[in-house]
Coordinates of C-alpha atoms in Angstrom, one line a residue:
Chain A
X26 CA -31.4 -14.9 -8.0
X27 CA -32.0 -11.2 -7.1
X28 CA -29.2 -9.8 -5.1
X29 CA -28.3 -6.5 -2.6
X30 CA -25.4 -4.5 -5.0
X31 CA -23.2 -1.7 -3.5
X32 CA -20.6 0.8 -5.0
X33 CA -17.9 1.2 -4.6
X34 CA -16.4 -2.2 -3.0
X35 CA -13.5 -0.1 -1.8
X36 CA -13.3 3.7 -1.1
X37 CA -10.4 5.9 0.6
X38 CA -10.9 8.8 1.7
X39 CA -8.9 11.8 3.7
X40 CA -10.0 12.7 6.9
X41 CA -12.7 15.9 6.6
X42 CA -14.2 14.9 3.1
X43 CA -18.0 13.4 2.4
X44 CA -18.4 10.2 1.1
X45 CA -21.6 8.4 -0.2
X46 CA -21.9 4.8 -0.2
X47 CA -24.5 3.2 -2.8
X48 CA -26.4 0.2 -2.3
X49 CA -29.3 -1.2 -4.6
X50 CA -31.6 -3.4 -2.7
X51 CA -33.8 -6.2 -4.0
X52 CA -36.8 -4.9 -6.2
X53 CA -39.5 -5.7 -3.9
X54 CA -38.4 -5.0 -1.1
X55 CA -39.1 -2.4 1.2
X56 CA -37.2 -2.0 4.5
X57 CA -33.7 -1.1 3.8
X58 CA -30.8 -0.8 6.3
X59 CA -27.2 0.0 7.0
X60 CA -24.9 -1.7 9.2
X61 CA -21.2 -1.9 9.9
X62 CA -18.4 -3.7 10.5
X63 CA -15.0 -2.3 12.3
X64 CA -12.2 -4.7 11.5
X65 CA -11.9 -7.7 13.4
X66 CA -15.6 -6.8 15.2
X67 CA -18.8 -7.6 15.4
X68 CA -21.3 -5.8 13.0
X69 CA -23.2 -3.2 14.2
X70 CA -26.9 -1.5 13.1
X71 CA -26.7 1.8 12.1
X72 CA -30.2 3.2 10.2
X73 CA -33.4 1.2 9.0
X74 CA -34.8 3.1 6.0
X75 CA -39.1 2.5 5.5
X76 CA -41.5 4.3 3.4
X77 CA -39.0 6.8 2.4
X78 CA -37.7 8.1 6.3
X79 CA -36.0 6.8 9.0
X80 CA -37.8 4.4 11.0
X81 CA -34.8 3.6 13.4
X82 CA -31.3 4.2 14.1
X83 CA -28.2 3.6 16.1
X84 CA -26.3 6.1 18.9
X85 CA -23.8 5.8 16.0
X86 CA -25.9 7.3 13.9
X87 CA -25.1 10.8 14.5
X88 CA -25.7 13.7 12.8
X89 CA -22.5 13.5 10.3
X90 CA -24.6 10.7 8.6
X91 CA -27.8 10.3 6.8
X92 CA -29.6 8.5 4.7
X93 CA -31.7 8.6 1.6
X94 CA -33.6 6.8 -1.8
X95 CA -32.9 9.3 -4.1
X96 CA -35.1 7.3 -6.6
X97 CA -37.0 4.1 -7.0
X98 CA -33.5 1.7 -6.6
X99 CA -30.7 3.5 -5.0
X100 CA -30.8 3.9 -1.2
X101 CA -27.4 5.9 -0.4
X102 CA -25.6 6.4 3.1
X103 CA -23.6 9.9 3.4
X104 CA -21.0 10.8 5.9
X105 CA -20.5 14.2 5.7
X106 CA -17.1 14.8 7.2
X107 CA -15.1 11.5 7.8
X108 CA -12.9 10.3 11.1
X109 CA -10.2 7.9 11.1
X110 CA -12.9 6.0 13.1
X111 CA -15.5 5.6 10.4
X112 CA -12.6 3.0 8.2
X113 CA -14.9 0.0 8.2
X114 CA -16.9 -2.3 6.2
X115 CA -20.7 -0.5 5.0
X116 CA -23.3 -4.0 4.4
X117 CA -26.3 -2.7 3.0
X118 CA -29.6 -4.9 3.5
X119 CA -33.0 -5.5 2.4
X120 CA -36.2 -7.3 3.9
X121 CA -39.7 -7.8 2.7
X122 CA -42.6 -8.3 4.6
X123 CA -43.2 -11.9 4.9
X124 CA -46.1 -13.4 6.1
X125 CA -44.3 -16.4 8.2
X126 CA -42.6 -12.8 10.3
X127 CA -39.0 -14.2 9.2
X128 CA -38.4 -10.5 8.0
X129 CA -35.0 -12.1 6.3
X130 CA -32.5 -9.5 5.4
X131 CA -30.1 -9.8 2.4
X132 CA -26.7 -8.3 2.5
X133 CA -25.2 -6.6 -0.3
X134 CA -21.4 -7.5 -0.5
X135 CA -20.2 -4.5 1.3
X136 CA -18.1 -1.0 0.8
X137 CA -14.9 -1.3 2.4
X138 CA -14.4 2.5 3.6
X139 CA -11.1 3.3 4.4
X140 CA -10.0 7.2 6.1
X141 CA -6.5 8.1 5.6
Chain B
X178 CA -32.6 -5.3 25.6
X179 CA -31.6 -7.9 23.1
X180 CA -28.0 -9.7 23.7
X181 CA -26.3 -11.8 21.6
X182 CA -23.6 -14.2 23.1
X183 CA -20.8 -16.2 21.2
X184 CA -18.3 -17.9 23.3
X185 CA -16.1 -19.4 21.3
X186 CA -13.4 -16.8 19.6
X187 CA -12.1 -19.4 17.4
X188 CA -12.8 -23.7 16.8
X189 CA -10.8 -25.7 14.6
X190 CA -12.6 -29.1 12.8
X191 CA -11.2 -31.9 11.3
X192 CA -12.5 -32.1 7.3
X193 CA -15.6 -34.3 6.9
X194 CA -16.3 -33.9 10.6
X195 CA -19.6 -32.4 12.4
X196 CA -19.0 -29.0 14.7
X197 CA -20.8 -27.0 16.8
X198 CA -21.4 -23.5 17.1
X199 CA -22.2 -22.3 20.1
X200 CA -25.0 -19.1 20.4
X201 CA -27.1 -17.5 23.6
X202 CA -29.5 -15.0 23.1
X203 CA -31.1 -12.9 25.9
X204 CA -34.7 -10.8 24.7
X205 CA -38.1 -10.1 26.3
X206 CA -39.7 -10.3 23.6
X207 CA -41.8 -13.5 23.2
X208 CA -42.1 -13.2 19.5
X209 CA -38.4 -13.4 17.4
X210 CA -36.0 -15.0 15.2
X211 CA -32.2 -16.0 15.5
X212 CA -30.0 -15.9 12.5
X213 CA -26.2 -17.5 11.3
X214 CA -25.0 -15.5 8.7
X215 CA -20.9 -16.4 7.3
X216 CA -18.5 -14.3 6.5
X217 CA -15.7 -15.6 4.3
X218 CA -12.4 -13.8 4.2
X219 CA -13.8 -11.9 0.9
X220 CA -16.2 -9.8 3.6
X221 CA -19.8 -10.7 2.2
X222 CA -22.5 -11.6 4.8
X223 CA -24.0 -15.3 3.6
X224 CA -27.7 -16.1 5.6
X225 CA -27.2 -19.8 6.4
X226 CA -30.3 -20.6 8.6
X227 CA -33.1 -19.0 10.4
X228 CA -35.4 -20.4 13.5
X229 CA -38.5 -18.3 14.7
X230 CA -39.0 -19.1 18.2
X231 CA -42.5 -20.4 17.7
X232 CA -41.2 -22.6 15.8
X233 CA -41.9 -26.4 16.7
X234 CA -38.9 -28.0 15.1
X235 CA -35.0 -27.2 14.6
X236 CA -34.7 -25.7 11.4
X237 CA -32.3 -27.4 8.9
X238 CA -30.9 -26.1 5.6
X239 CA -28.5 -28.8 4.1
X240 CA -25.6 -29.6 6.0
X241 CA -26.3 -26.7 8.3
X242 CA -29.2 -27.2 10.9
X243 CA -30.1 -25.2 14.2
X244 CA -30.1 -27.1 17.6
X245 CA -32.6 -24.8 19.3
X246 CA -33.1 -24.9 23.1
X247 CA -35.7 -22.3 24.1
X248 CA -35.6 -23.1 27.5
X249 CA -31.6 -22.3 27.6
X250 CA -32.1 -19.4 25.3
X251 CA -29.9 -21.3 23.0
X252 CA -29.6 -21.1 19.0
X253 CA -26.8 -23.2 18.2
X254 CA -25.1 -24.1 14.4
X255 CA -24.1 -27.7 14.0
X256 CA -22.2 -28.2 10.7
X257 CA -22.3 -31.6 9.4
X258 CA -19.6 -32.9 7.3
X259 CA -16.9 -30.2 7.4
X260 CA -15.8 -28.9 4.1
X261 CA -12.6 -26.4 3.3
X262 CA -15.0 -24.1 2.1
X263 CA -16.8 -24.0 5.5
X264 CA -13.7 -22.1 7.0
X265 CA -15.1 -18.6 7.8
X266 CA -15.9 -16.4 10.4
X267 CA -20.1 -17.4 11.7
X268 CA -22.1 -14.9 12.9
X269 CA -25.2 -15.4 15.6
X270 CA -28.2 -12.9 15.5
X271 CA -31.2 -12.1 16.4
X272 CA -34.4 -9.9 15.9
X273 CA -37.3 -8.8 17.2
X274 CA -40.8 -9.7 15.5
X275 CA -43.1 -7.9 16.9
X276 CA -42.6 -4.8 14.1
X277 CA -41.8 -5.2 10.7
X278 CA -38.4 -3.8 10.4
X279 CA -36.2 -4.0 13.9
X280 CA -32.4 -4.3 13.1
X281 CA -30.6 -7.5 13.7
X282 CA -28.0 -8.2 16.6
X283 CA -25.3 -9.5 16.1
X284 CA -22.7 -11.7 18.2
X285 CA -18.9 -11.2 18.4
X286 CA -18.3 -14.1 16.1
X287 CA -16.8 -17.0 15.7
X288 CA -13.7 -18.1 13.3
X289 CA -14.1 -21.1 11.9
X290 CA -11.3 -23.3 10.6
X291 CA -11.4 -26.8 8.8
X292 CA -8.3 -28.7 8.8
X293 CA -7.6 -31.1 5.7

C-alpha cells in the first residue's frame, strides 16, 4: 500500500540554524500539506502546497518557514532560523481529488524536531 | 470558523468492551467531513473512519464505526470490542468541502487506555 515517507524521523538542532524536513507523498496525489504537533497538544495546520505554490497557510506560518517540491516526489518544509519553540512533531500529508469529496489525507509518520 | 470539541482528556475501557468517544464540531459550512485519526505512542497519525455530512448512514470500518448526530453537531467513535492495541491517543477532525484542499481541524484529543 502506497505510503507518506519523511526524513529524518528525528532531528536536533541548535537554536539559530535551518533545518529542512523531507516528506515524499503518495504518487498521485496532488495537494500536499504540513502540520504540527507540540508535545502533549493538539496538531495544528501549517501550509497546504497545490500546483506547485501555496494555496493556504497558518498565522504560524511565518516568514521563517516555507515550502517547496524541488522535483516530481519530494515536497520539503524549511525553517530558516530555529526557536526553542519550533521542537515538535512535522506530519507531512497527501490528498487526491476524489470524486465522493472525502479529500482523505495520508500522514507520513512524522519528523520529530527537537531545538536545543 | 470551524471548531473541533473533545471533552474527554482521558477514558479508560475494560478489554473486550465497547467505548465511546466523544466529538462536537461547530462549521457553517453545509458541505464537510469529520475525521478520527490514532496516534499510538510511536507518534504516526492512523485514519480510522471518515463521515461526509450528506451522508445518510453512520459510517463503519470494522470494529470502529461513527455515531453521527447532525442535528447535535456530533461525530462520535464507538469502539467495539476493546483490544490492548486500541490504547492510544484518538483524534476528532474535520474539513471543509466546498474546495479541494482546506486543512483539517483537529481536536485536543483524547487518551485512550484499555485495561486487561
Amino acid at each position: 500500500e502506497p505510503e507518506v515517507t519523511q526524513t529524518p524521523s528525528h532531528q536536533v538542532t541548535q537554536m539559530g540554524q535551518e533545518v529542512i524536513l523531507r516528506c515524499v507523498p503518495i504518487s498521485n496525489h496532488l495537494y500536499f500539506y504540513w502540520y504540527r504537533q507540540i508535545l502533549g497538544q493538539k496538531v495544528e495546520f501549517l501550509v497546504s502546497f497545490y500546483n506547485n505554490e501555496i494555496s493556504e497557510k497558518s498565522e504560524i506560518f511565518d516568514d521563517q518557514f516555507s515550502v517547496e517540491r524541488p522535483d516530481g516526489s519530494n515536497f520539503t518544509l524549511k525553517i530558516r532560523s530555529t526557536k526553542l519553540e519550533d521542537s515538535a512533531m512535522y506530519f507531512c500529508a497527501s490528498s487526491e481529488m476524489s470524486s465522493g469529496g472525502a479529500y482523505e489525507q495520508y500522514f507520513g509518520p512524522g519528523t520529530r524536531l527537537t531545538v536545543t | 470558523a470551524q471548531k473541533i470539541t473533545q471533552t474527554q482528556p482521558g477514558m479508560f475501557v475494560q478489554e473486550k468492551e465497547a467505548v465511546t468517544l466523544d466529538c462536537t464540531y461547530d462549521t457553517s459550512d453545509p458541505s464537510y467531513g469529520l475525521f478520527w485519526y490514532k496516534q499510538p505512542s510511536s507518534g504516526e497519525m492512523i485514519f480510522l473512519i471518515y463521515q461526509g455530512s450528506y451522508d445518510q448512514q453512520n459510517a463503519t470500518e470494522g470494529r470502529y464505526s461513527l455515531n453521527f448526530q447532525k442535528a447535535r453537531k456530533s461525530a462520535n467513535l464507538v469502539i467495539s470490542a476493546s483490544q490492548l492495541g486500541d490504547s492510544a491517543m484518538y483524534f476528532c477532525a474535520m474539513r471543509e468541502l466546498n474546495s479541494g484542499n482546506t486543512p483539517l481541524v483537529f481536536g485536543k484529543g483524547t487518551r485512550l487506555s484499555v485495561i486487561a
